C-alpha positions as a Markdown table, in Angstrom:
| # | Residue | x | y | z |
|---|---|---|---|---|
| 1 | Met | -21.9 | -58.6 | 35.3 |
| 2 | Asp | -23.6 | -55.8 | 37.3 |
| 3 | Ile | -22.6 | -52.3 | 36.8 |
| 4 | Lys | -21.0 | -50.6 | 40.1 |
| 5 | Val | -23.3 | -48.2 | 41.6 |
| 6 | Tyr | -22.2 | -45.4 | 44.2 |
| 7 | Ile | -24.5 | -44.8 | 46.4 |
| 8 | Val | -23.7 | -41.2 | 47.9 |
| 9 | Leu | -25.2 | -40.0 | 51.5 |
| 10 | Leu | -25.2 | -36.5 | 53.4 |
| 11 | Asn | -24.9 | -36.5 | 56.7 |
| 12 | Tyr | -25.6 | -33.5 | 59.3 |
| 13 | Asn | -25.5 | -33.4 | 62.8 |
| 14 | Asn | -27.4 | -36.8 | 62.8 |
| 15 | Ser | -26.2 | -40.2 | 63.3 |
| 16 | Gln | -29.0 | -42.5 | 64.0 |
| 17 | Asp | -30.8 | -42.0 | 60.5 |
| 18 | Ser | -27.6 | -42.5 | 58.7 |
| 19 | Ile | -27.2 | -45.8 | 60.4 |
| 20 | Glu | -30.8 | -46.9 | 59.7 |
| 21 | Cys | -30.1 | -46.2 | 56.1 |
| 22 | Leu | -27.0 | -48.0 | 55.9 |
| 23 | Glu | -28.3 | -51.0 | 57.7 |
| 24 | Ser | -31.0 | -50.9 | 55.1 |
| 25 | Ile | -28.5 | -50.8 | 52.2 |
| 26 | Leu | -26.3 | -53.6 | 53.4 |
| 27 | Lys | -29.5 | -56.0 | 53.0 |
| 28 | Leu | -29.6 | -55.1 | 49.5 |
| 29 | Gln | -29.6 | -58.2 | 47.1 |
| 30 | Tyr | -27.3 | -56.1 | 44.7 |
| 31 | Phe | -23.7 | -56.5 | 45.5 |
| 32 | Asn | -21.8 | -54.3 | 43.6 |
| 33 | Tyr | -22.0 | -50.9 | 45.3 |
| 34 | Gln | -19.9 | -48.8 | 47.5 |
| 35 | Val | -21.5 | -46.6 | 49.7 |
| 36 | Ile | -19.8 | -42.6 | 50.3 |
| 37 | Val | -21.3 | -40.9 | 53.5 |
| 38 | Ile | -20.6 | -37.0 | 53.5 |
| 39 | Asp | -20.5 | -36.0 | 56.9 |
| 40 | Asn | -21.2 | -32.3 | 57.2 |
| 41 | Ser | -21.6 | -31.8 | 60.6 |
| 42 | Glu | -20.6 | -28.9 | 62.7 |
| 43 | Thr | -18.5 | -31.1 | 65.3 |
| 44 | Leu | -16.5 | -34.6 | 64.9 |
| 45 | Gln | -19.2 | -36.5 | 67.0 |
| 46 | Tyr | -21.7 | -37.6 | 64.3 |
| 47 | Ile | -18.7 | -39.1 | 62.2 |
| 48 | Glu | -17.6 | -40.7 | 65.1 |
| 49 | Glu | -20.5 | -42.5 | 65.8 |
| 50 | Leu | -20.9 | -43.5 | 62.7 |
| 51 | Gln | -17.3 | -45.1 | 63.0 |
| 52 | Ser | -18.4 | -46.6 | 66.1 |
| 53 | Trp | -21.2 | -48.4 | 64.4 |
| 54 | Ala | -18.9 | -49.9 | 61.3 |
| 55 | Glu | -16.9 | -51.2 | 64.4 |
| 56 | Gly | -19.5 | -53.0 | 65.9 |
| 57 | Asn | -19.9 | -51.0 | 68.9 |
| 58 | Val | -23.2 | -49.2 | 68.5 |
| 59 | Met | -26.4 | -50.9 | 67.6 |
| 60 | Leu | -29.4 | -49.6 | 65.9 |
| 61 | Gln | -32.2 | -47.7 | 68.2 |
| 62 | Glu | -35.7 | -49.7 | 67.9 |
| 63 | Thr | -37.5 | -49.1 | 64.6 |
| 64 | Ser | -40.9 | -50.1 | 62.8 |
| 65 | Phe | -39.2 | -51.4 | 60.1 |
| 66 | Lys | -37.7 | -54.4 | 61.7 |
| 67 | Asp | -39.0 | -56.8 | 58.3 |
| 68 | Ile | -36.6 | -54.8 | 56.2 |
| 69 | Leu | -33.7 | -54.1 | 58.7 |
| 70 | Tyr | -33.4 | -57.3 | 61.0 |
| 71 | Pro | -31.9 | -59.6 | 61.6 |
| 72 | Leu | -28.3 | -57.7 | 60.5 |
| 73 | Glu | -25.3 | -59.7 | 61.5 |
| 74 | Lys | -23.4 | -57.5 | 63.9 |
| 75 | Lys | -19.8 | -57.7 | 63.1 |
| 76 | Pro | -16.7 | -55.0 | 62.0 |
| 77 | Leu | -17.4 | -53.8 | 58.5 |
| 78 | Lys | -14.8 | -52.9 | 56.1 |
| 79 | Phe | -14.6 | -49.0 | 55.9 |
| 80 | Leu | -12.6 | -45.8 | 55.8 |
| 81 | Ser | -13.2 | -42.7 | 57.6 |
| 82 | Ile | -11.1 | -39.8 | 56.1 |
| 83 | Ser | -10.7 | -36.0 | 55.3 |
| 84 | Glu | -12.4 | -34.6 | 52.5 |
| 85 | Lys | -9.1 | -33.3 | 51.3 |
| 86 | Asp | -7.3 | -36.4 | 51.5 |
| 87 | Phe | -10.4 | -38.6 | 50.2 |
| 88 | Leu | -10.0 | -36.8 | 46.5 |
| 89 | Leu | -6.3 | -37.7 | 46.2 |
| 90 | Glu | -6.9 | -41.2 | 45.1 |
| 91 | Ser | -9.1 | -44.5 | 44.8 |
| 92 | Arg | -10.7 | -46.1 | 47.8 |
| 93 | Asn | -11.8 | -49.8 | 47.7 |
| 94 | Glu | -13.6 | -49.7 | 50.9 |
| 95 | Lys | -17.4 | -50.7 | 50.8 |
| 96 | Ile | -18.1 | -47.9 | 53.0 |
| 97 | Ile | -16.4 | -44.6 | 53.3 |
| 98 | Phe | -16.9 | -42.0 | 55.7 |
| 99 | Val | -15.9 | -38.6 | 54.5 |
| 100 | Lys | -15.3 | -35.5 | 56.9 |
| 101 | Ala | -16.2 | -32.5 | 54.5 |
| 102 | Glu | -14.0 | -29.3 | 55.3 |
| 103 | Glu | -17.2 | -27.2 | 56.1 |
| 104 | Asn | -20.9 | -27.1 | 55.6 |
| 105 | Lys | -21.5 | -25.5 | 52.1 |
| 106 | Gly | -24.9 | -27.0 | 51.7 |
| 107 | Phe | -26.5 | -29.8 | 50.0 |
| 108 | Ala | -25.3 | -29.4 | 46.5 |
| 109 | Ala | -21.7 | -28.7 | 47.9 |
| 110 | Gly | -21.9 | -31.6 | 50.2 |
| 111 | Asn | -23.0 | -34.2 | 47.5 |
| 112 | Asn | -20.6 | -33.0 | 44.8 |
| 113 | Val | -17.3 | -33.8 | 47.2 |
| 114 | Ala | -18.5 | -37.4 | 46.2 |
| 115 | Leu | -19.0 | -36.7 | 42.8 |
| 116 | Lys | -16.1 | -35.3 | 41.9 |
| 117 | Tyr | -14.5 | -38.3 | 43.5 |
| 118 | Ile | -16.5 | -40.5 | 41.5 |
| 119 | Leu | -15.9 | -38.7 | 38.3 |
| 120 | Asn | -11.9 | -39.1 | 38.9 |
| 121 | Gln | -12.4 | -42.8 | 38.8 |
| 122 | Asn | -13.4 | -43.0 | 35.0 |
| 123 | Asp | -15.7 | -45.9 | 35.6 |
| 124 | Phe | -17.7 | -45.2 | 32.9 |
| 125 | Asp | -20.3 | -47.7 | 32.9 |
| 126 | Ser | -21.3 | -46.9 | 36.5 |
| 127 | Cys | -24.2 | -45.4 | 37.9 |
| 128 | Ile | -24.3 | -43.1 | 41.0 |
| 129 | Trp | -27.6 | -42.9 | 43.8 |
| 130 | Ile | -28.1 | -39.8 | 45.7 |
| 131 | Leu | -30.0 | -41.1 | 48.6 |
| 132 | Asn | -31.1 | -39.1 | 51.5 |
| 133 | Asn | -29.5 | -40.3 | 55.0 |
| 134 | Asp | -33.2 | -40.2 | 56.5 |
| 135 | Thr | -34.4 | -42.8 | 53.9 |
| 136 | Ile | -34.6 | -46.8 | 54.1 |
| 137 | Ile | -34.4 | -49.1 | 51.4 |
| 138 | Glu | -35.9 | -52.6 | 50.5 |
| 139 | Lys | -33.8 | -55.2 | 49.8 |
| 140 | Asn | -34.6 | -55.4 | 46.1 |
| 141 | Ser | -34.8 | -51.7 | 45.3 |
| 142 | Leu | -31.2 | -51.3 | 43.8 |
| 143 | Ser | -31.9 | -54.2 | 41.8 |
| 144 | Asp | -35.2 | -53.0 | 40.5 |
| 145 | Ile | -33.8 | -49.4 | 39.8 |
| 146 | Ile | -30.8 | -50.9 | 37.5 |
| 147 | Glu | -33.2 | -53.4 | 35.9 |
| 148 | Glu | -35.5 | -50.1 | 35.2 |
| 149 | Ile | -32.9 | -48.3 | 33.8 |
| 150 | Gln | -31.4 | -51.2 | 31.2 |
| 151 | Lys | -34.8 | -51.4 | 29.9 |
| 152 | Gln | -34.7 | -47.8 | 28.6 |
| 153 | Asn | -33.6 | -46.5 | 25.3 |
| 154 | Asp | -29.9 | -46.6 | 25.1 |
| 155 | Ser | -29.8 | -43.6 | 22.5 |
| 156 | Lys | -31.3 | -41.8 | 25.2 |
| 157 | Thr | -28.7 | -39.5 | 27.0 |
| 158 | Asn | -28.2 | -36.8 | 29.8 |
| 159 | Ile | -31.1 | -38.2 | 32.1 |
| 160 | Ile | -31.3 | -38.2 | 35.6 |
| 161 | Tyr | -33.8 | -40.4 | 36.9 |
| 162 | Gly | -35.9 | -40.6 | 40.3 |
| 163 | Thr | -37.9 | -43.0 | 42.2 |
| 164 | Pro | -41.1 | -42.4 | 44.1 |
| 165 | Leu | -40.8 | -41.9 | 47.9 |
| 166 | Ile | -43.1 | -43.8 | 50.5 |
| 167 | Glu | -44.2 | -42.4 | 54.0 |
| 168 | Tyr | -41.9 | -43.5 | 56.7 |
| 169 | Glu | -44.5 | -43.3 | 59.2 |
| 170 | Asn | -47.1 | -44.9 | 56.8 |
| 171 | Pro | -45.9 | -47.0 | 54.4 |
| 172 | Glu | -49.1 | -47.5 | 52.8 |
| 173 | Ile | -49.2 | -43.9 | 51.4 |
| 174 | Val | -46.6 | -42.4 | 48.4 |
| 175 | Gln | -45.2 | -39.1 | 49.9 |
| 176 | Ser | -44.3 | -38.1 | 46.0 |
| 177 | Ile | -43.5 | -39.5 | 43.0 |
| 178 | Gly | -41.8 | -36.2 | 41.8 |
| 179 | Gly | -41.8 | -32.9 | 41.7 |
| 180 | Trp | -43.6 | -30.2 | 39.8 |
| 181 | Tyr | -43.0 | -26.5 | 39.5 |
| 182 | Asn | -45.2 | -23.9 | 39.5 |
| 183 | Thr | -43.8 | -21.0 | 36.6 |
| 184 | Lys | -45.9 | -18.2 | 37.7 |
| 185 | Thr | -45.1 | -18.6 | 41.8 |
| 186 | Gly | -42.1 | -20.0 | 41.3 |
| 187 | Leu | -43.3 | -22.8 | 44.0 |
| 188 | Thr | -42.8 | -26.4 | 43.7 |
| 189 | Lys | -45.0 | -29.2 | 45.2 |
| 190 | His | -45.1 | -33.2 | 45.5 |
| 191 | Val | -47.1 | -34.8 | 42.6 |
| 192 | Gly | -49.0 | -38.2 | 43.7 |
| 193 | Glu | -48.3 | -37.0 | 47.4 |
| 194 | Gly | -51.1 | -38.7 | 49.8 |
| 195 | Ile | -52.3 | -41.5 | 47.4 |
| 196 | Leu | -52.0 | -45.2 | 48.2 |
| 197 | Ile | -49.2 | -47.1 | 46.6 |
| 198 | Lys | -51.8 | -49.6 | 44.8 |
| 199 | Glu | -53.2 | -46.3 | 43.1 |
| 200 | Ala | -49.9 | -45.2 | 42.2 |
| 201 | Ile | -48.8 | -48.6 | 40.5 |
| 202 | Leu | -51.8 | -48.6 | 38.2 |
| 203 | Lys | -51.9 | -45.0 | 37.5 |
| 204 | Phe | -48.0 | -44.3 | 37.2 |
| 205 | Glu | -47.6 | -43.4 | 33.9 |
| 206 | Lys | -50.5 | -41.1 | 33.9 |
| 207 | Ile | -48.9 | -39.3 | 36.9 |
| 208 | Val | -45.4 | -38.9 | 36.2 |
| 209 | Glu | -46.6 | -37.1 | 32.9 |
| 210 | Lys | -47.1 | -34.2 | 35.6 |
| 211 | Thr | -43.3 | -34.4 | 36.8 |
| 212 | Asp | -40.9 | -31.7 | 36.1 |
| 213 | Tyr | -38.2 | -33.1 | 38.4 |
| 214 | Pro | -37.1 | -36.3 | 40.5 |
| 215 | Val | -37.5 | -35.2 | 44.7 |
| 216 | Gly | -33.6 | -35.0 | 45.3 |
| 217 | Ala | -34.0 | -38.0 | 48.5 |
| 218 | Ser | -33.6 | -40.3 | 45.4 |
| 219 | Met | -32.1 | -39.5 | 42.1 |
| 220 | Ile | -29.9 | -41.9 | 39.9 |
| 221 | Ile | -27.4 | -40.6 | 37.4 |
| 222 | Lys | -25.3 | -42.7 | 35.2 |
| 223 | Tyr | -21.5 | -41.7 | 35.2 |
| 224 | Arg | -21.4 | -40.8 | 31.4 |
| 225 | Asp | -24.4 | -38.6 | 31.6 |
| 226 | Leu | -22.7 | -36.7 | 35.0 |
| 227 | Glu | -20.1 | -35.9 | 32.7 |
| 228 | Ser | -22.0 | -34.3 | 30.3 |
| 229 | Ile | -24.7 | -32.5 | 32.7 |
| 230 | Gly | -22.0 | -31.7 | 35.5 |
| 231 | Leu | -22.1 | -31.6 | 39.2 |
| 232 | Leu | -25.0 | -30.1 | 41.3 |
| 233 | Ser | -24.8 | -26.6 | 41.5 |
| 234 | Glu | -23.8 | -24.5 | 44.6 |
| 235 | Asp | -25.8 | -21.5 | 43.6 |
| 236 | Tyr | -28.0 | -23.4 | 46.2 |
| 237 | Phe | -27.5 | -24.3 | 50.1 |
| 238 | Leu | -30.9 | -26.4 | 49.9 |
| 239 | Phe | -33.9 | -26.7 | 47.6 |
| 240 | Phe | -33.9 | -26.3 | 43.7 |
| 241 | Glu | -30.6 | -28.1 | 43.3 |
| 242 | Glu | -32.7 | -31.1 | 41.6 |
| 243 | Ile | -34.9 | -29.0 | 38.9 |
| 244 | Asp | -31.9 | -26.9 | 38.4 |
| 245 | Trp | -29.9 | -30.0 | 37.3 |
| 246 | Ile | -32.8 | -31.4 | 35.2 |
| 247 | Ser | -32.9 | -27.7 | 33.6 |
| 248 | Arg | -29.3 | -28.4 | 32.5 |
| 249 | Ala | -30.1 | -31.7 | 31.6 |
| 250 | Lys | -32.5 | -30.4 | 29.1 |
| 251 | Lys | -30.5 | -27.8 | 27.3 |
| 252 | Ile | -28.5 | -30.6 | 26.2 |
| 253 | Asn | -31.9 | -32.6 | 24.9 |
| 254 | Gly | -31.7 | -34.8 | 28.0 |
| 255 | Gly | -34.5 | -34.6 | 31.0 |
| 256 | Val | -35.9 | -36.8 | 33.8 |
| 257 | Lys | -37.5 | -40.1 | 33.8 |
| 258 | Met | -39.0 | -41.4 | 37.0 |
| 259 | Leu | -38.8 | -45.5 | 37.6 |
| 260 | Pro | -41.6 | -47.1 | 39.1 |
| 261 | Val | -39.5 | -48.6 | 42.0 |
| 262 | Phe | -41.6 | -48.5 | 45.0 |
| 263 | Gly | -39.3 | -49.5 | 47.8 |
| 264 | Ile | -37.7 | -46.1 | 49.3 |
| 265 | Tyr | -39.2 | -45.0 | 52.5 |
| 266 | His | -38.4 | -41.2 | 53.8 |
| 267 | Lys | -38.7 | -39.6 | 57.2 |
| 268 | Gln | -39.6 | -36.4 | 55.2 |
| 269 | Gly | -38.2 | -33.2 | 56.9 |
| 270 | Asn | -35.3 | -35.2 | 58.7 |
| 271 | Ser | -32.3 | -34.4 | 57.0 |
| 272 | Thr | -33.4 | -30.7 | 57.0 |
| 273 | Lys | -35.0 | -30.6 | 60.1 |
| 274 | Ser | -37.7 | -28.7 | 58.3 |
| 275 | Lys | -40.8 | -30.1 | 60.6 |
| 276 | Ile | -40.6 | -28.2 | 63.9 |
| 277 | Lys | -44.5 | -28.7 | 65.0 |
| 278 | Lys | -45.3 | -29.0 | 61.3 |
| 279 | Lys | -44.2 | -25.4 | 60.8 |
| 280 | Lys | -40.7 | -24.7 | 58.7 |
| 281 | Ser | -38.3 | -23.2 | 60.7 |
| 282 | Glu | -37.3 | -19.7 | 60.3 |
| 283 | Phe | -34.2 | -20.9 | 58.3 |
| 284 | Ile | -35.4 | -23.3 | 56.0 |
| 285 | Asp | -38.4 | -20.8 | 55.2 |
| 286 | Leu | -35.8 | -18.1 | 54.2 |
| 287 | Ile | -33.3 | -20.4 | 52.4 |
| 288 | Ser | -36.2 | -21.7 | 50.5 |
| 289 | Met | -37.2 | -18.6 | 49.6 |
| 290 | Lys | -34.0 | -17.6 | 48.4 |
| 291 | Ser | -33.4 | -20.8 | 46.1 |
| 292 | Arg | -36.9 | -20.1 | 44.6 |
| 293 | Ile | -35.6 | -16.8 | 43.3 |
| 294 | Thr | -32.0 | -17.9 | 42.6 |
| 295 | Phe | -33.7 | -20.3 | 40.2 |
| 296 | Ala | -36.2 | -18.1 | 38.5 |
| 297 | Lys | -33.0 | -15.4 | 38.0 |
| 298 | Lys | -31.7 | -18.3 | 36.1 |
| 299 | Tyr | -34.5 | -20.3 | 34.2 |
| 300 | Asn | -37.8 | -18.6 | 34.8 |
| 301 | Arg | -36.6 | -14.8 | 34.2 |
| 302 | Lys | -40.0 | -13.8 | 32.6 |
| 303 | Asn | -42.1 | -14.9 | 35.5 |
| 304 | Leu | -39.8 | -13.3 | 38.1 |
| 305 | Gly | -42.0 | -10.0 | 38.3 |
| 306 | Phe | -44.8 | -12.4 | 39.6 |
| 307 | Ile | -42.8 | -14.7 | 42.0 |
| 308 | Tyr | -41.6 | -11.3 | 43.6 |
| 309 | Leu | -44.9 | -10.1 | 43.9 |
| 310 | Ser | -46.2 | -13.5 | 45.2 |
| 311 | Ile | -43.8 | -13.3 | 47.8 |
| 312 | Leu | -44.9 | -9.5 | 48.7 |
| 313 | Thr | -48.3 | -10.7 | 48.6 |
| 314 | Leu | -49.1 | -14.2 | 49.4 |
| 315 | Thr | -46.0 | -15.2 | 51.5 |
| 316 | Ile | -46.1 | -11.8 | 53.7 |
| 317 | Gly | -49.7 | -11.9 | 54.1 |
| 318 | Asn | -49.4 | -15.5 | 55.7 |
| 319 | Arg | -46.9 | -14.8 | 58.0 |
| 320 | Ile | -48.9 | -11.6 | 59.0 |
| 321 | Arg | -51.8 | -13.9 | 59.4 |
| 322 | Gln | -49.3 | -16.4 | 61.4 |
| 323 | Gly | -48.5 | -13.6 | 63.8 |
| 324 | Asn | -45.3 | -13.9 | 62.6 |
| 325 | Phe | -43.9 | -10.1 | 62.3 |
| 326 | Lys | -40.3 | -10.7 | 62.8 |
| 327 | Val | -39.4 | -12.7 | 60.0 |
| 328 | Ile | -40.6 | -9.9 | 57.4 |
| 329 | Pro | -37.8 | -7.8 | 57.5 |
| 330 | Lys | -35.7 | -11.1 | 56.8 |
| 331 | Ile | -37.9 | -11.9 | 53.8 |
| 332 | Leu | -37.5 | -8.1 | 52.4 |
| 333 | Lys | -34.0 | -8.6 | 53.0 |
| 334 | Val | -33.9 | -11.7 | 51.0 |
| 335 | Ile | -35.7 | -10.3 | 48.2 |
| 336 | Phe | -33.9 | -7.3 | 48.0 |
| 337 | Asp | -30.5 | -9.0 | 48.3 |
| 338 | Thr | -31.6 | -11.1 | 45.3 |
| 339 | Lys | -32.4 | -8.9 | 43.1 |
| 340 | Lys | -28.4 | -7.2 | 43.5 |
């Protein structure tokens, strides 16, 4: 029998991306799953829109992925909408569960609401798929993920799996196969970004040698490994949660494993709204810098001085060249606040 997979989505001030993602999930050829959508939005508007969609009252807007998403029979779905407090009290059987978070405490904390619930189910053979709501997935993607995981050496434990991400707007191109961490600067970058899918498939094993962590838009973990490694660290509001998770796994002889499953399309930046005229918003810029320092203080202290120097020279220098002088005092505040 197929193992159960909990699919976890985080929704923030947006229902349309989540609806598109959910519609692709409903077309999966793997049927033993439950979807948990944690809504971190500031108002009730977006969870109400999700409920209305599940009731069959809201149609998906026009999309270029008709081959993946259509035709989808429109009918009321078996779903539950519930508060975070009540959600954690008992087991739920509905195929789709919408959970209104008590407050928005970031990516890790939002996903942890679902992970805490899953750990309480004692479903020891299950898997958890943390999936960005601004993705869509091909119908065979989950079957392929489970097949690849089952091929792995059963003696290996404390593994966090990831999948490549494909550009939503250019589905011939890889967005990332994973992430790489520069220990000297504390910066990260996508591995395999911009190459053709055909090339990525041919060179997959070589490419993943450079991968330090899976990109958080698509991460899979076995229930038993989640028990061992623990929840996502809430030391971060956004960014670096994935590499922190991997770093903790490595401390108990675990690590990362990238799976050659090319069926996840990602609208990069939509879930954080980080693309504004191709520039990061100030909030995202500062929060990523804070997370960069927080991670280094935990796992890369020997290079912390280099990282501060990189921010004081390269980062501030770039903002000066951009004419963005008003952000410089805020960058300095992040540095001095994190030094405390």
